[in-house]
């Protein structure tokens, strides 16, 4: 049995070994992240960070030394708040923890602070999960109205790309729709939808506006 | 006046640091002996530290890097000190030098408590070993970082 196999056997058998193994990784990766974040923030000094996190400077110094500090969640939260970033604490498989360690680079570690976190400040709309049965029932309920307006709706498709409307077919278009052409019109990627729409005669198209109300 | 930087794009990841142990000409490796004497959890922390720092370009930004040591041959050879702690609560120290592009040579493993090094002659030993290497009266052997995978 080689060294790696022995180690794995020990990790499988013994909770204390697993705890030590996990602790050894965090002993390095947490101080490394704190150090990286501090240096990325315009070479913030330990004293400046201490003031922001309402801690003493020697404590910051200790937290950057591998294995020196037993971190609790509140300490990490205060540091995250001082750095203006979030914090993710997650139980994961060992393989995932190892992958994290392997992929982590102190030089590359640079999560954006909240004021530059555009995904947080102005999140992109979440993809809509369509309840097809419900949408289809609604389409049929308004079938007459929509069929009369079908051509108008098709022409308006190009104009409304990116808005939260659903283009859907009438009963005669159902086989195509059932094959996966029910489309949420998304301006950022309209072409797949356009191809599907072009496969359906315009008179068989229905627009359901404000599709968000059908999303769940 | 405008200064333009020439940007060279490369898909190659930056070269990693490589680590080398001091070895006497008779083959004795005091770094490996020190490592093998460490408890397993301390070895794990040490390995994780090497793995982390080998991807960190500037050694002064290495996690656990303390300082260059001052005075006499320590200063002359540029001996530095790295530190880490494990579950034994001891402040383990590694003394080393840089030797060429992204090459770090480990000279002495020890620990520090109450202002004293154990072994007590750790600093002198580091200076002596650096001197032996400079005179080619000792050699180095590469320490491969454990990846666990």
mmCIF file of C-alpha atoms in Angstrom:
data_model
loop_
_atom_site.group_PDB
_atom_site.id
_atom_site.type_symbol
_atom_site.label_atom_id
_atom_site.label_comp_id
_atom_site.label_asym_id
_atom_site.label_seq_id
_atom_site.Cartn_x
_atom_site.Cartn_y
_atom_site.Cartn_z
ATOM 1 C CA UNK A 1 0.000 0.000 0.000
ATOM 2 C CA UNK A 2 1.561 3.320 -1.030
ATOM 3 C CA UNK A 3 1.426 6.592 0.905
ATOM 4 C CA UNK A 4 -1.656 7.901 -0.846
ATOM 5 C CA UNK A 5 -3.593 4.675 -0.342
ATOM 6 C CA UNK A 6 -2.632 4.602 3.325
ATOM 7 C CA UNK A 7 -3.779 8.166 3.727
ATOM 8 C CA UNK A 8 -7.106 7.483 2.040
ATOM 9 C CA UNK A 9 -7.645 4.378 4.169
ATOM 10 C CA UNK A 10 -7.045 6.506 7.254
ATOM 11 C CA UNK A 11 -9.386 9.222 6.072
ATOM 12 C CA UNK A 12 -12.073 6.645 5.387
ATOM 13 C CA UNK A 13 -11.716 5.112 8.814
ATOM 14 C CA UNK A 14 -11.018 7.919 11.196
ATOM 15 C CA UNK A 15 -13.011 11.110 11.846
ATOM 16 C CA UNK A 16 -10.058 12.718 13.640
ATOM 17 C CA UNK A 17 -7.901 12.229 10.544
ATOM 18 C CA UNK A 18 -10.567 13.757 8.367
ATOM 19 C CA UNK A 19 -10.834 16.734 10.708
ATOM 20 C CA UNK A 20 -7.055 17.233 10.657
ATOM 21 C CA UNK A 21 -6.957 16.971 6.899
ATOM 22 C CA UNK A 22 -9.717 19.534 6.431
ATOM 23 C CA UNK A 23 -8.163 21.824 9.020
ATOM 24 C CA UNK A 24 -4.770 21.663 7.298
ATOM 25 C CA UNK A 25 -6.295 22.913 4.049
ATOM 26 C CA UNK A 26 -8.228 25.699 5.736
ATOM 27 C CA UNK A 27 -5.179 26.648 7.799
ATOM 28 C CA UNK A 28 -3.638 27.826 4.564
ATOM 29 C CA UNK A 29 -6.534 28.736 2.306
ATOM 30 C CA UNK A 30 -8.299 31.114 4.674
ATOM 31 C CA UNK A 31 -5.196 33.154 5.591
ATOM 32 C CA UNK A 32 -4.216 33.172 1.937
ATOM 33 C CA UNK A 33 -7.587 34.617 0.928
ATOM 34 C CA UNK A 34 -7.426 37.290 3.615
ATOM 35 C CA UNK A 35 -3.929 38.214 2.523
ATOM 36 C CA UNK A 36 -4.936 38.273 -1.146
ATOM 37 C CA UNK A 37 -7.987 40.427 -0.505
ATOM 38 C CA UNK A 38 -6.077 42.876 1.621
ATOM 39 C CA UNK A 39 -3.297 43.257 -0.941
ATOM 40 C CA UNK A 40 -5.811 43.618 -3.796
ATOM 41 C CA UNK A 41 -7.520 46.492 -2.021
ATOM 42 C CA UNK A 42 -4.888 49.058 -2.924
ATOM 43 C CA UNK A 43 -2.368 47.403 -0.638
ATOM 44 C CA UNK A 44 -4.556 47.980 2.380
ATOM 45 C CA UNK A 45 -2.501 47.776 5.551
ATOM 46 C CA UNK A 46 -3.316 45.378 8.350
ATOM 47 C CA UNK A 47 -4.089 48.415 10.492
ATOM 48 C CA UNK A 48 -6.602 49.725 7.959
ATOM 49 C CA UNK A 49 -8.275 46.338 7.727
ATOM 50 C CA UNK A 50 -8.348 46.091 11.503
ATOM 51 C CA UNK A 51 -10.199 49.399 11.679
ATOM 52 C CA UNK A 52 -12.694 48.352 9.019
ATOM 53 C CA UNK A 53 -13.351 45.013 10.709
ATOM 54 C CA UNK A 54 -13.326 46.495 14.204
ATOM 55 C CA UNK A 55 -10.480 44.278 15.316
ATOM 56 C CA UNK A 56 -6.983 44.824 16.664
ATOM 57 C CA UNK A 57 -4.110 44.886 14.149
ATOM 58 C CA UNK A 58 -2.234 41.978 15.788
ATOM 59 C CA UNK A 59 -5.330 39.860 15.313
ATOM 60 C CA UNK A 60 -5.304 40.591 11.582
ATOM 61 C CA UNK A 61 -1.633 39.691 11.491
ATOM 62 C CA UNK A 62 -2.372 36.401 13.247
ATOM 63 C CA UNK A 63 -5.220 35.628 10.851
ATOM 64 C CA UNK A 64 -2.856 35.900 7.901
ATOM 65 C CA UNK A 65 -0.482 33.359 9.440
ATOM 66 C CA UNK A 66 -1.240 29.763 8.487
ATOM 67 C CA UNK A 67 -2.735 27.797 11.345
ATOM 68 C CA UNK A 68 -2.497 30.622 13.841
ATOM 69 C CA UNK A 69 -6.214 31.325 14.174
ATOM 70 C CA UNK A 70 -9.222 29.123 14.722
ATOM 71 C CA UNK A 71 -11.701 31.081 12.673
ATOM 72 C CA UNK A 72 -15.309 31.289 13.686
ATOM 73 C CA UNK A 73 -18.091 32.291 11.354
ATOM 74 C CA UNK A 74 -18.588 35.696 12.911
ATOM 75 C CA UNK A 75 -14.925 36.600 12.367
ATOM 76 C CA UNK A 76 -15.181 35.616 8.727
ATOM 77 C CA UNK A 77 -18.403 37.581 8.353
ATOM 78 C CA UNK A 78 -16.765 40.695 9.760
ATOM 79 C CA UNK A 79 -13.833 40.309 7.397
ATOM 80 C CA UNK A 80 -16.149 39.765 4.433
ATOM 81 C CA UNK A 81 -18.086 42.887 5.359
ATOM 82 C CA UNK A 82 -14.851 44.863 5.668
ATOM 83 C CA UNK A 83 -13.730 43.654 2.239
ATOM 84 C CA UNK A 84 -17.211 44.356 0.834
ATOM 85 C CA UNK A 85 -17.617 40.799 -0.425
ATOM 86 C CA UNK A 86 -19.960 37.966 0.428
ATOM 87 C CA UNK A 87 -19.065 34.737 2.179
ATOM 88 C CA UNK A 88 -19.952 31.211 1.151
ATOM 89 C CA UNK A 89 -19.574 28.381 3.675
ATOM 90 C CA UNK A 90 -20.536 25.062 2.201
ATOM 91 C CA UNK A 91 -20.130 21.390 3.063
ATOM 92 C CA UNK A 92 -18.766 19.596 0.016
ATOM 93 C CA UNK A 93 -17.343 16.219 -0.998
ATOM 94 C CA UNK A 94 -13.626 15.781 -0.367
ATOM 95 C CA UNK A 95 -13.013 15.764 -4.101
ATOM 96 C CA UNK A 96 -14.593 19.180 -4.376
ATOM 97 C CA UNK A 97 -12.536 20.525 -1.507
ATOM 98 C CA UNK A 98 -9.402 19.234 -3.193
ATOM 99 C CA UNK A 99 -10.437 20.732 -6.522
ATOM 100 C CA UNK A 100 -10.946 24.060 -4.775
ATOM 101 C CA UNK A 101 -7.447 23.861 -3.321
ATOM 102 C CA UNK A 102 -5.944 22.840 -6.652
ATOM 103 C CA UNK A 103 -7.700 25.586 -8.579
ATOM 104 C CA UNK A 104 -7.189 28.316 -6.021
ATOM 105 C CA UNK A 105 -4.529 30.910 -6.720
ATOM 106 C CA UNK A 106 -3.748 33.679 -4.290
ATOM 107 C CA UNK A 107 -2.637 35.859 -7.186
ATOM 108 C CA UNK A 108 -5.857 35.363 -9.109
ATOM 109 C CA UNK A 109 -8.210 35.546 -6.138
ATOM 110 C CA UNK A 110 -10.013 38.847 -6.425
ATOM 111 C CA UNK A 111 -13.768 38.811 -5.822
ATOM 112 C CA UNK A 112 -15.322 42.115 -6.789
ATOM 113 C CA UNK A 113 -16.514 44.396 -4.005
ATOM 114 C CA UNK A 114 -20.202 45.116 -3.811
ATOM 115 C CA UNK A 115 -19.996 48.501 -5.524
ATOM 116 C CA UNK A 116 -18.587 46.825 -8.655
ATOM 117 C CA UNK A 117 -20.683 43.685 -8.410
ATOM 118 C CA UNK A 118 -22.927 44.353 -11.383
ATOM 119 C CA UNK A 119 -24.523 40.932 -11.197
ATOM 120 C CA UNK A 120 -25.689 41.764 -7.716
ATOM 121 C CA UNK A 121 -26.563 45.392 -8.336
ATOM 122 C CA UNK A 122 -28.390 44.814 -11.626
ATOM 123 C CA UNK A 123 -28.974 41.107 -12.017
ATOM 124 C CA UNK A 124 -29.826 39.729 -15.432
ATOM 125 C CA UNK A 125 -33.371 38.345 -15.646
ATOM 126 C CA UNK A 126 -33.532 34.750 -14.584
ATOM 127 C CA UNK A 127 -34.444 32.300 -17.334
ATOM 128 C CA UNK A 128 -38.133 31.633 -17.211
ATOM 129 C CA UNK A 129 -39.246 28.107 -16.514
ATOM 130 C CA UNK A 130 -42.441 27.792 -18.452
ATOM 131 C CA UNK A 131 -45.354 25.807 -17.199
ATOM 132 C CA UNK A 132 -46.248 24.559 -20.655
ATOM 133 C CA UNK A 133 -49.596 23.015 -19.787
ATOM 134 C CA UNK A 134 -50.779 26.150 -18.086
ATOM 135 C CA UNK A 135 -49.575 28.407 -20.880
ATOM 136 C CA UNK A 136 -51.089 26.172 -23.512
ATOM 137 C CA UNK A 137 -54.464 26.105 -21.728
ATOM 138 C CA UNK A 138 -54.374 29.863 -21.557
ATOM 139 C CA UNK A 139 -53.522 30.072 -25.235
ATOM 140 C CA UNK A 140 -56.452 27.862 -26.142
ATOM 141 C CA UNK A 141 -58.760 29.871 -23.942
ATOM 142 C CA UNK A 142 -57.910 32.953 -25.955
ATOM 143 C CA UNK A 143 -57.476 31.125 -29.216
ATOM 144 C CA UNK A 144 -60.027 33.012 -31.235
ATOM 145 C CA UNK A 145 -58.683 36.377 -30.230
ATOM 146 C CA UNK A 146 -55.120 35.417 -30.805
ATOM 147 C CA UNK A 147 -55.723 33.716 -34.125
ATOM 148 C CA UNK A 148 -57.195 36.892 -35.459
ATOM 149 C CA UNK A 149 -54.116 38.762 -34.370
ATOM 150 C CA UNK A 150 -51.617 36.104 -35.266
ATOM 151 C CA UNK A 151 -49.983 37.876 -38.178
ATOM 152 C CA UNK A 152 -49.614 41.051 -36.210
ATOM 153 C CA UNK A 153 -48.082 39.139 -33.373
ATOM 154 C CA UNK A 154 -45.572 37.430 -35.649
ATOM 155 C CA UNK A 155 -44.504 40.709 -37.154
ATOM 156 C CA UNK A 156 -44.146 42.124 -33.734
ATOM 157 C CA UNK A 157 -41.875 39.311 -32.727
ATOM 158 C CA UNK A 158 -38.792 40.975 -34.072
ATOM 159 C CA UNK A 159 -39.717 44.162 -32.353
ATOM 160 C CA UNK A 160 -40.433 42.583 -29.033
ATOM 161 C CA UNK A 161 -37.357 40.395 -28.890
ATOM 162 C CA UNK A 162 -35.949 40.788 -25.429
ATOM 163 C CA UNK A 163 -39.255 41.599 -23.847
ATOM 164 C CA UNK A 164 -40.969 39.107 -21.649
ATOM 165 C CA UNK A 165 -43.496 37.779 -24.107
ATOM 166 C CA UNK A 166 -44.142 34.290 -25.303
ATOM 167 C CA UNK A 167 -44.847 33.423 -28.870
ATOM 168 C CA UNK A 168 -46.857 30.236 -29.037
ATOM 169 C CA UNK A 169 -48.681 28.408 -31.766
ATOM 170 C CA UNK A 170 -52.263 27.431 -32.294
ATOM 171 C CA UNK A 171 -53.444 23.818 -32.287
ATOM 172 C CA UNK A 172 -52.194 23.179 -35.810
ATOM 173 C CA UNK A 173 -48.720 24.246 -34.746
ATOM 174 C CA UNK A 174 -48.799 22.018 -31.672
ATOM 175 C CA UNK A 175 -46.703 19.150 -33.120
ATOM 176 C CA UNK A 176 -43.863 21.539 -33.754
ATOM 177 C CA UNK A 177 -44.320 23.145 -30.397
ATOM 178 C CA UNK A 178 -44.396 19.764 -28.723
ATOM 179 C CA UNK A 179 -41.087 19.030 -30.377
ATOM 180 C CA UNK A 180 -39.553 21.752 -28.322
ATOM 181 C CA UNK A 181 -40.309 24.949 -30.105
ATOM 182 C CA UNK A 182 -42.253 26.585 -27.340
ATOM 183 C CA UNK A 183 -40.178 29.629 -26.973
ATOM 184 C CA UNK A 184 -39.487 32.190 -24.428
ATOM 185 C CA UNK A 185 -38.398 35.137 -26.501
ATOM 186 C CA UNK A 186 -35.092 36.280 -25.197
ATOM 187 C CA UNK A 187 -33.405 39.188 -26.901
ATOM 188 C CA UNK A 188 -29.924 38.047 -25.971
ATOM 189 C CA UNK A 189 -30.278 34.856 -27.958
ATOM 190 C CA UNK A 190 -33.132 35.220 -30.408
ATOM 191 C CA UNK A 191 -31.938 33.079 -33.274
ATOM 192 C CA UNK A 192 -32.956 29.619 -32.068
ATOM 193 C CA UNK A 193 -36.388 30.965 -31.327
ATOM 194 C CA UNK A 194 -36.566 32.735 -34.662
ATOM 195 C CA UNK A 195 -35.783 29.498 -36.477
ATOM 196 C CA UNK A 196 -38.592 27.774 -34.628
ATOM 197 C CA UNK A 197 -40.980 30.587 -35.312
ATOM 198 C CA UNK A 198 -40.149 30.518 -38.990
ATOM 199 C CA UNK A 199 -41.125 26.858 -39.091
ATOM 200 C CA UNK A 200 -44.670 27.708 -38.047
ATOM 201 C CA UNK A 201 -47.062 29.528 -40.391
ATOM 202 C CA UNK A 202 -47.748 33.010 -39.025
ATOM 203 C CA UNK A 203 -51.460 32.387 -38.757
ATOM 204 C CA UNK A 204 -50.736 29.635 -36.271
ATOM 205 C CA UNK A 205 -48.874 31.818 -33.854
ATOM 206 C CA UNK A 206 -50.104 33.314 -30.643
ATOM 207 C CA UNK A 207 -48.433 35.780 -28.410
ATOM 208 C CA UNK A 208 -48.890 35.546 -24.684
ATOM 209 C CA UNK A 209 -47.700 38.809 -23.247
ATOM 210 C CA UNK A 210 -45.997 39.228 -19.904
ATOM 211 C CA UNK A 211 -44.896 35.639 -19.716
ATOM 212 C CA UNK A 212 -43.470 36.142 -16.236
ATOM 213 C CA UNK A 213 -46.910 35.571 -14.813
ATOM 214 C CA UNK A 214 -46.719 31.999 -16.142
ATOM 215 C CA UNK A 215 -43.303 31.339 -14.828
ATOM 216 C CA UNK A 216 -42.742 29.402 -11.665
ATOM 217 C CA UNK B 1 3.454 62.282 -23.182
ATOM 218 C CA UNK B 2 1.741 58.974 -23.415
ATOM 219 C CA UNK B 3 3.320 55.724 -22.370
ATOM 220 C CA UNK B 4 2.004 52.616 -23.972
ATOM 221 C CA UNK B 5 2.506 49.255 -22.429
ATOM 222 C CA UNK B 6 3.084 46.349 -24.716
ATOM 223 C CA UNK B 7 0.690 43.622 -23.712
ATOM 224 C CA UNK B 8 1.654 40.102 -24.560
ATOM 225 C CA UNK B 9 -1.188 37.653 -24.336
ATOM 226 C CA UNK B 10 -0.357 34.102 -23.493
ATOM 227 C CA UNK B 11 -2.434 31.043 -22.762
ATOM 228 C CA UNK B 12 0.387 29.560 -20.750
ATOM 229 C CA UNK B 13 -0.205 29.574 -16.990
ATOM 230 C CA UNK B 14 2.555 31.358 -15.102
ATOM 231 C CA UNK B 15 5.413 29.113 -14.068
ATOM 232 C CA UNK B 16 5.109 27.749 -10.578
ATOM 233 C CA UNK B 17 7.716 28.002 -7.902
ATOM 234 C CA UNK B 18 9.808 24.913 -7.385
ATOM 235 C CA UNK B 19 11.185 23.858 -4.047
ATOM 236 C CA UNK B 20 14.486 22.223 -3.270
ATOM 237 C CA UNK B 21 15.832 20.632 -0.098
ATOM 238 C CA UNK B 22 19.355 21.203 1.113
ATOM 239 C CA UNK B 23 21.239 17.911 0.951
ATOM 240 C CA UNK B 24 24.740 17.107 2.249
ATOM 241 C CA UNK B 25 27.137 15.565 -0.215
ATOM 242 C CA UNK B 26 26.807 12.242 1.637
ATOM 243 C CA UNK B 27 23.123 12.263 0.673
ATOM 244 C CA UNK B 28 21.720 13.156 4.074
ATOM 245 C CA UNK B 29 18.615 15.347 3.708
ATOM 246 C CA UNK B 30 17.923 17.311 6.918
ATOM 247 C CA UNK B 31 14.752 18.865 5.489
ATOM 248 C CA UNK B 32 13.176 15.518 4.750
ATOM 249 C CA UNK B 33 14.237 14.282 8.191
ATOM 250 C CA UNK B 34 12.576 17.321 9.770
ATOM 251 C CA UNK B 35 9.456 16.765 7.634
ATOM 252 C CA UNK B 36 9.185 13.103 8.518
ATOM 253 C CA UNK B 37 9.436 13.940 12.212
ATOM 254 C CA UNK B 38 6.434 16.288 12.022
ATOM 255 C CA UNK B 39 2.985 15.039 13.065
ATOM 256 C CA UNK B 40 0.797 14.186 10.114
ATOM 257 C CA UNK B 41 -1.465 17.218 10.475
ATOM 258 C CA UNK B 42 1.544 19.537 10.470
ATOM 259 C CA UNK B 43 2.865 17.805 7.368
ATOM 260 C CA UNK B 44 -0.530 18.395 5.756
ATOM 261 C CA UNK B 45 -0.438 22.088 6.599
ATOM 262 C CA UNK B 46 3.109 22.351 5.305
ATOM 263 C CA UNK B 47 2.163 20.590 2.070
ATOM 264 C CA UNK B 48 -0.889 22.823 1.638
ATOM 265 C CA UNK B 49 1.300 25.859 2.212
ATOM 266 C CA UNK B 50 3.799 24.813 -0.439
ATOM 267 C CA UNK B 51 0.994 24.058 -2.843
ATOM 268 C CA UNK B 52 -0.535 27.472 -2.265
ATOM 269 C CA UNK B 53 2.673 29.438 -2.464
ATOM 270 C CA UNK B 54 4.022 27.770 -5.554
ATOM 271 C CA UNK B 55 1.277 29.598 -7.468
ATOM 272 C CA UNK B 56 2.015 32.965 -5.839
ATOM 273 C CA UNK B 57 4.385 34.976 -7.957
ATOM 274 C CA UNK B 58 5.922 37.336 -5.429
ATOM 275 C CA UNK B 59 7.436 35.515 -2.470
ATOM 276 C CA UNK B 60 6.955 38.477 -0.189
ATOM 277 C CA UNK B 61 3.228 37.854 -0.680
ATOM 278 C CA UNK B 62 3.514 34.171 0.152
ATOM 279 C CA UNK B 63 1.171 33.092 2.856
ATOM 280 C CA UNK B 64 3.300 32.496 5.934
ATOM 281 C CA UNK B 65 6.320 34.383 4.603
ATOM 282 C CA UNK B 66 7.723 36.291 7.583
ATOM 283 C CA UNK B 67 10.804 38.195 6.610
ATOM 284 C CA UNK B 68 14.362 38.175 5.435
ATOM 285 C CA UNK B 69 16.635 37.605 8.397
ATOM 286 C CA UNK B 70 19.156 40.248 9.329
ATOM 287 C CA UNK B 71 22.738 40.026 10.399
ATOM 288 C CA UNK B 72 25.953 38.407 9.221
ATOM 289 C CA UNK B 73 25.791 35.518 6.790
ATOM 290 C CA UNK B 74 22.009 35.303 7.099
ATOM 291 C CA UNK B 75 21.770 38.673 5.438
ATOM 292 C CA UNK B 76 24.649 37.964 3.077
ATOM 293 C CA UNK B 77 22.945 34.870 1.657
ATOM 294 C CA UNK B 78 19.427 36.305 1.820
ATOM 295 C CA UNK B 79 18.038 33.782 4.267
ATOM 296 C CA UNK B 80 14.315 34.166 4.845
ATOM 297 C CA UNK B 81 11.813 32.677 7.210
ATOM 298 C CA UNK B 82 8.403 31.173 6.661
ATOM 299 C CA UNK B 83 6.043 30.152 9.448
ATOM 300 C CA UNK B 84 2.977 28.043 10.041
ATOM 301 C CA UNK B 85 1.176 26.440 12.931
ATOM 302 C CA UNK B 86 -0.582 23.158 13.346
ATOM 303 C CA UNK B 87 -2.569 21.401 15.998
ATOM 304 C CA UNK B 88 0.493 21.100 18.237
ATOM 305 C CA UNK B 89 0.364 24.880 18.730
ATOM 306 C CA UNK B 90 4.034 25.319 17.860
ATOM 307 C CA UNK B 91 5.168 28.062 15.512
ATOM 308 C CA UNK B 92 6.985 25.955 12.955
ATOM 309 C CA UNK B 93 9.552 27.774 10.911
ATOM 310 C CA UNK B 94 11.267 27.042 7.656
ATOM 311 C CA UNK B 95 14.439 28.896 6.765
ATOM 312 C CA UNK B 96 15.486 29.123 3.161
ATOM 313 C CA UNK B 97 16.976 31.109 0.323
ATOM 314 C CA UNK B 98 15.962 31.936 -3.223
ATOM 315 C CA UNK B 99 18.241 30.669 -5.911
ATOM 316 C CA UNK B 100 17.406 31.729 -9.421
ATOM 317 C CA UNK B 101 14.099 32.032 -11.172
ATOM 318 C CA UNK B 102 11.274 30.733 -9.017
ATOM 319 C CA UNK B 103 13.505 28.391 -7.122
ATOM 320 C CA UNK B 104 13.370 28.248 -3.337
ATOM 321 C CA UNK B 105 15.852 26.187 -1.344
ATOM 322 C CA UNK B 106 14.923 24.995 2.129
ATOM 323 C CA UNK B 107 17.816 25.038 4.570
ATOM 324 C CA UNK B 108 16.440 24.375 8.036
ATOM 325 C CA UNK B 109 13.158 23.286 9.568
ATOM 326 C CA UNK B 110 12.618 24.278 13.185
ATOM 327 C CA UNK B 111 10.128 25.864 15.545
ATOM 328 C CA UNK B 112 10.090 29.038 17.525
ATOM 329 C CA UNK B 113 8.810 29.599 21.035
ATOM 330 C CA UNK B 114 9.382 32.338 23.554
ATOM 331 C CA UNK B 115 11.967 34.042 21.408
ATOM 332 C CA UNK B 116 13.999 30.866 20.978
ATOM 333 C CA UNK B 117 14.464 28.527 18.071
ATOM 334 C CA UNK B 118 14.482 24.770 18.460
ATOM 335 C CA UNK B 119 17.035 23.541 17.584
ATOM 336 C CA UNK B 120 18.721 26.504 19.193
ATOM 337 C CA UNK B 121 21.401 26.769 16.504
ATOM 338 C CA UNK B 122 18.849 26.933 13.668
ATOM 339 C CA UNK B 123 19.952 30.341 12.435
ATOM 340 C CA UNK B 124 23.632 29.464 12.457
ATOM 341 C CA UNK B 125 22.885 26.216 10.680
ATOM 342 C CA UNK B 126 20.945 28.043 7.997
ATOM 343 C CA UNK B 127 23.862 30.407 7.392
ATOM 344 C CA UNK B 128 26.323 27.502 7.309
ATOM 345 C CA UNK B 129 24.226 25.535 4.845
ATOM 346 C CA UNK B 130 23.762 28.550 2.605
ATOM 347 C CA UNK B 131 27.507 28.969 2.639
ATOM 348 C CA UNK B 132 28.073 25.293 1.805
ATOM 349 C CA UNK B 133 25.744 25.600 -1.165
ATOM 350 C CA UNK B 134 27.534 28.718 -2.367
ATOM 351 C CA UNK B 135 30.816 26.823 -2.191
ATOM 352 C CA UNK B 136 29.242 23.793 -3.893
ATOM 353 C CA UNK B 137 30.047 21.711 -0.845
ATOM 354 C CA UNK B 138 26.442 20.616 -0.656
ATOM 355 C CA UNK B 139 23.659 19.983 -3.144
ATOM 356 C CA UNK B 140 19.914 20.248 -3.446
ATOM 357 C CA UNK B 141 17.175 17.855 -4.368
ATOM 358 C CA UNK B 142 13.770 18.873 -5.592
ATOM 359 C CA UNK B 143 10.864 18.548 -3.177
ATOM 360 C CA UNK B 144 7.733 17.599 -5.044
ATOM 361 C CA UNK B 145 4.590 19.166 -3.719
ATOM 362 C CA UNK B 146 1.944 16.676 -2.713
ATOM 363 C CA UNK B 147 -1.215 17.087 -4.717
ATOM 364 C CA UNK B 148 -3.400 14.414 -3.050
ATOM 365 C CA UNK B 149 -4.746 13.477 -6.427
#
